[in-house]
Amino acid sequence: MLTNIDLQGLRVAVTGGTSGLGLALVRQLAREGAFVAFVARTAASVERVADETGAHGIVGDVGKKADIYPIALQVTASLGV
């Protein structure tokens, strides 16, 4: 198992970034220097995690077809892809 991976400058998108595994990923990736964009459904939770981690938060629901394209645009814009 690799343990010394350099995440500095890596661009990562995380869904469900305000709780559970998604939140843990956002925190760790941001702490390690990755550029992180995360998606979650609740504006207050997105704002809280964005303030805490410095990651770019996006309010949306990847389970809703109408949300997917706007989310994708925001992810690519925030990560400079």
GROMACS .gro file of N, CA and C in nm:
model
  243
    1MET      N    1   0.084  -0.118   0.000
    1MET     CA    2   0.000   0.000   0.000
    1MET      C    3   0.088   0.124   0.000
    2LEU      N    4   0.058   0.218  -0.088
    2LEU     CA    5   0.134   0.342  -0.095
    2LEU      C    6   0.093   0.433   0.021
    3THR      N    7   0.191   0.491   0.087
    3THR     CA    8   0.159   0.581   0.197
    3THR      C    9   0.220   0.719   0.181
    4ASN      N   10   0.315   0.734   0.093
    4ASN     CA   11   0.382   0.863   0.074
    4ASN      C   12   0.346   0.922  -0.062
    5ILE      N   13   0.221   0.950  -0.083
    5ILE     CA   14   0.175   1.007  -0.209
    5ILE      C   15   0.173   1.159  -0.195
    6ASP      N   16   0.234   1.227  -0.292
    6ASP     CA   17   0.235   1.374  -0.290
    6ASP      C   18   0.106   1.425  -0.353
    7LEU      N   19   0.020   1.487  -0.273
    7LEU     CA   20  -0.108   1.538  -0.321
    7LEU      C   21  -0.102   1.687  -0.355
    8GLN      N   22   0.012   1.749  -0.335
    8GLN     CA   23   0.028   1.892  -0.361
    8GLN      C   24  -0.009   1.924  -0.505
    9GLY      N   25  -0.108   2.013  -0.523
    9GLY     CA   26  -0.147   2.057  -0.656
    9GLY      C   27  -0.242   1.965  -0.730
   10LEU      N   28  -0.272   1.849  -0.674
   10LEU     CA   29  -0.367   1.758  -0.736
   10LEU      C   30  -0.505   1.823  -0.739
   11ARG      N   31  -0.581   1.803  -0.845
   11ARG     CA   32  -0.717   1.858  -0.856
   11ARG      C   33  -0.817   1.745  -0.833
   12VAL      N   34  -0.905   1.764  -0.734
   12VAL     CA   35  -0.995   1.657  -0.695
   12VAL      C   36  -1.136   1.710  -0.674
   13ALA      N   37  -1.235   1.635  -0.723
   13ALA     CA   38  -1.376   1.665  -0.696
   13ALA      C   39  -1.430   1.554  -0.606
   14VAL      N   40  -1.505   1.594  -0.504
   14VAL     CA   41  -1.563   1.499  -0.408
   14VAL      C   42  -1.712   1.524  -0.399
   15THR      N   43  -1.792   1.419  -0.411
   15THR     CA   44  -1.936   1.431  -0.389
   15THR      C   45  -1.965   1.392  -0.245
   16GLY      N   46  -2.070   1.449  -0.189
   16GLY     CA   47  -2.104   1.420  -0.050
   16GLY      C   48  -1.997   1.471   0.045
   17GLY      N   49  -1.946   1.589   0.017
   17GLY     CA   50  -1.830   1.641   0.089
   17GLY      C   51  -1.855   1.703   0.224
   18THR      N   52  -1.976   1.692   0.278
   18THR     CA   53  -2.003   1.756   0.408
   18THR      C   54  -2.026   1.657   0.520
   19SER      N   55  -2.015   1.528   0.492
   19SER     CA   56  -2.031   1.430   0.600
   19SER      C   57  -1.960   1.300   0.563
   20GLY      N   58  -1.936   1.219   0.664
   20GLY     CA   59  -1.880   1.086   0.643
   20GLY      C   60  -1.748   1.084   0.569
   21LEU      N   61  -1.736   0.986   0.481
   21LEU     CA   62  -1.613   0.967   0.405
   21LEU      C   63  -1.583   1.086   0.316
   22GLY      N   64  -1.685   1.145   0.255
   22GLY     CA   65  -1.664   1.262   0.170
   22GLY      C   66  -1.600   1.377   0.246
   23LEU      N   67  -1.649   1.403   0.366
   23LEU     CA   68  -1.592   1.510   0.449
   23LEU      C   69  -1.449   1.477   0.488
   24ALA      N   70  -1.423   1.354   0.525
   24ALA     CA   71  -1.287   1.313   0.560
   24ALA      C   72  -1.192   1.332   0.442
   25LEU      N   73  -1.239   1.299   0.322
   25LEU     CA   74  -1.156   1.318   0.202
   25LEU      C   75  -1.129   1.466   0.176
   26VAL      N   76  -1.231   1.549   0.185
   26VAL     CA   77  -1.213   1.692   0.163
   26VAL      C   78  -1.110   1.747   0.262
   27ARG      N   79  -1.125   1.713   0.389
   27ARG     CA   80  -1.031   1.763   0.490
   27ARG      C   81  -0.888   1.719   0.463
   28GLN      N   82  -0.869   1.589   0.438
   28GLN     CA   83  -0.734   1.536   0.418
   28GLN      C   84  -0.670   1.589   0.291
   29LEU      N   85  -0.745   1.589   0.182
   29LEU     CA   86  -0.691   1.638   0.056
   29LEU      C   87  -0.652   1.785   0.065
   30ALA      N   88  -0.738   1.866   0.124
   30ALA     CA   89  -0.707   2.008   0.140
   30ALA      C   90  -0.585   2.027   0.230
   31ARG      N   91  -0.578   1.951   0.337
   31ARG     CA   92  -0.464   1.961   0.429
   31ARG      C   93  -0.333   1.924   0.359
   32GLU      N   94  -0.340   1.831   0.263
   32GLU     CA   95  -0.220   1.785   0.193
   32GLU      C   96  -0.185   1.871   0.072
   33GLY      N   97  -0.262   1.978   0.048
   33GLY     CA   98  -0.227   2.072  -0.059
   33GLY      C   99  -0.295   2.049  -0.192
   34ALA      N  100  -0.394   1.962  -0.196
   34ALA     CA  101  -0.469   1.942  -0.321
   34ALA      C  102  -0.569   2.056  -0.339
   35PHE      N  103  -0.606   2.082  -0.463
   35PHE     CA  104  -0.714   2.175  -0.494
   35PHE      C  105  -0.841   2.092  -0.493
   36VAL      N  106  -0.936   2.127  -0.407
   36VAL     CA  107  -1.054   2.043  -0.388
   36VAL      C  108  -1.181   2.122  -0.417
   37ALA      N  109  -1.270   2.061  -0.494
   37ALA     CA  110  -1.406   2.108  -0.512
   37ALA      C  111  -1.496   1.997  -0.460
   38PHE      N  112  -1.595   2.033  -0.380
   38PHE     CA  113  -1.684   1.931  -0.328
   38PHE      C  114  -1.829   1.972  -0.348
   39VAL      N  115  -1.915   1.873  -0.355
   39VAL     CA  116  -2.057   1.893  -0.381
   39VAL      C  117  -2.137   1.835  -0.266
   40ALA      N  118  -2.239   1.908  -0.224
   40ALA     CA  119  -2.334   1.857  -0.124
   40ALA      C  120  -2.466   1.931  -0.143
   41ARG      N  121  -2.571   1.879  -0.082
   41ARG     CA  122  -2.705   1.932  -0.108
   41ARG      C  123  -2.745   2.050  -0.021
   42THR      N  124  -2.682   2.069   0.092
   42THR     CA  125  -2.727   2.171   0.187
   42THR      C  126  -2.633   2.290   0.188
   43ALA      N  127  -2.686   2.408   0.158
   43ALA     CA  128  -2.604   2.529   0.147
   43ALA      C  129  -2.529   2.560   0.276
   44ALA      N  130  -2.595   2.548   0.389
   44ALA     CA  131  -2.530   2.579   0.517
   44ALA      C  132  -2.412   2.485   0.543
   45SER      N  133  -2.429   2.358   0.512
   45SER     CA  134  -2.320   2.261   0.533
   45SER      C  135  -2.205   2.287   0.436
   46VAL      N  136  -2.239   2.319   0.312
   46VAL     CA  137  -2.135   2.351   0.213
   46VAL      C  138  -2.054   2.471   0.259
   47GLU      N  139  -2.121   2.573   0.305
   47GLU     CA  140  -2.052   2.693   0.351
   47GLU      C  141  -1.962   2.663   0.471
   48ARG      N  142  -2.012   2.583   0.564
   48ARG     CA  143  -1.934   2.548   0.683
   48ARG      C  144  -1.805   2.474   0.646
   49VAL      N  145  -1.816   2.374   0.560
   49VAL     CA  146  -1.698   2.294   0.522
   49VAL      C  147  -1.603   2.377   0.436
   50ALA      N  148  -1.655   2.460   0.348
   50ALA     CA  149  -1.570   2.546   0.266
   50ALA      C  150  -1.490   2.642   0.354
   51ASP      N  151  -1.556   2.700   0.454
   51ASP     CA  152  -1.486   2.791   0.546
   51ASP      C  153  -1.379   2.717   0.626
   52GLU      N  154  -1.411   2.596   0.667
   52GLU     CA  155  -1.318   2.516   0.749
   52GLU      C  156  -1.195   2.471   0.671
   53THR      N  157  -1.215   2.431   0.546
   53THR     CA  158  -1.108   2.365   0.470
   53THR      C  159  -1.042   2.451   0.363
   54GLY      N  160  -1.112   2.555   0.318
   54GLY     CA  161  -1.062   2.633   0.206
   54GLY      C  162  -1.094   2.571   0.072
   55ALA      N  163  -1.164   2.459   0.073
   55ALA     CA  164  -1.205   2.393  -0.052
   55ALA      C  165  -1.321   2.471  -0.114
   56HIS      N  166  -1.343   2.449  -0.242
   56HIS     CA  167  -1.452   2.516  -0.313
   56HIS      C  168  -1.578   2.433  -0.299
   57GLY      N  169  -1.680   2.487  -0.233
   57GLY     CA  170  -1.805   2.414  -0.212
   57GLY      C  171  -1.908   2.447  -0.318
   58ILE      N  172  -1.981   2.346  -0.360
   58ILE     CA  173  -2.085   2.360  -0.462
   58ILE      C  174  -2.212   2.297  -0.407
   59VAL      N  175  -2.319   2.375  -0.410
   59VAL     CA  176  -2.449   2.323  -0.366
   59VAL      C  177  -2.517   2.257  -0.484
   60GLY      N  178  -2.551   2.130  -0.470
   60GLY     CA  179  -2.619   2.059  -0.577
   60GLY      C  180  -2.645   1.915  -0.537
   61ASP      N  181  -2.718   1.845  -0.621
   61ASP     CA  182  -2.754   1.706  -0.594
   61ASP      C  183  -2.718   1.626  -0.718
   62VAL      N  184  -2.612   1.546  -0.711
   62VAL     CA  185  -2.568   1.468  -0.827
   62VAL      C  186  -2.669   1.360  -0.863
   63GLY      N  187  -2.768   1.336  -0.778
   63GLY     CA  188  -2.874   1.242  -0.809
   63GLY      C  189  -2.984   1.302  -0.894
   64LYS      N  190  -2.977   1.432  -0.917
   64LYS     CA  191  -3.075   1.500  -1.001
   64LYS      C  192  -3.012   1.533  -1.135
   65LYS      N  193  -3.070   1.480  -1.240
   65LYS     CA  194  -3.015   1.500  -1.374
   65LYS      C  195  -2.995   1.647  -1.408
   66ALA      N  196  -3.089   1.731  -1.369
   66ALA     CA  197  -3.080   1.875  -1.401
   66ALA      C  198  -2.965   1.944  -1.330
   67ASP      N  199  -2.916   1.888  -1.221
   67ASP     CA  200  -2.806   1.951  -1.147
   67ASP      C  201  -2.668   1.913  -1.201
   68ILE      N  202  -2.658   1.804  -1.274
   68ILE     CA  203  -2.526   1.749  -1.309
   68ILE      C  204  -2.445   1.844  -1.397
   69TYR      N  205  -2.502   1.898  -1.502
   69TYR     CA  206  -2.427   1.987  -1.591
   69TYR      C  207  -2.380   2.114  -1.520
   70PRO      N  208  -2.468   2.183  -1.445
   70PRO     CA  209  -2.419   2.300  -1.371
   70PRO      C  210  -2.310   2.267  -1.269
   71ILE      N  211  -2.323   2.152  -1.204
   71ILE     CA  212  -2.219   2.110  -1.109
   71ILE      C  213  -2.088   2.088  -1.183
   72ALA      N  214  -2.093   2.019  -1.295
   72ALA     CA  215  -1.971   1.992  -1.373
   72ALA      C  216  -1.903   2.121  -1.417
   73LEU      N  217  -1.983   2.219  -1.458
   73LEU     CA  218  -1.926   2.348  -1.497
   73LEU      C  219  -1.856   2.417  -1.380
   74GLN      N  220  -1.920   2.412  -1.262
   74GLN     CA  221  -1.861   2.476  -1.145
   74GLN      C  222  -1.733   2.403  -1.101
   75VAL      N  223  -1.734   2.271  -1.107
   75VAL     CA  224  -1.614   2.193  -1.071
   75VAL      C  225  -1.499   2.230  -1.163
   76THR      N  226  -1.522   2.227  -1.293
   76THR     CA  227  -1.413   2.256  -1.385
   76THR      C  228  -1.365   2.400  -1.373
   77ALA      N  229  -1.458   2.493  -1.350
   77ALA     CA  230  -1.418   2.632  -1.333
   77ALA      C  231  -1.336   2.652  -1.205
   78SER      N  232  -1.376   2.588  -1.098
   78SER     CA  233  -1.306   2.608  -0.971
   78SER      C  234  -1.170   2.539  -0.967
   79LEU      N  235  -1.156   2.430  -1.042
   79LEU     CA  236  -1.029   2.357  -1.041
   79LEU      C  237  -0.938   2.395  -1.157
   80GLY      N  238  -0.987   2.482  -1.244
   80GLY     CA  239  -0.903   2.526  -1.356
   80GLY      C  240  -0.875   2.416  -1.455
   81VAL      N  241  -0.970   2.328  -1.475
   81VAL     CA  242  -0.951   2.215  -1.567
   81VAL      C  243  -0.987   2.257  -1.706
   0.00000   0.00000   0.00000
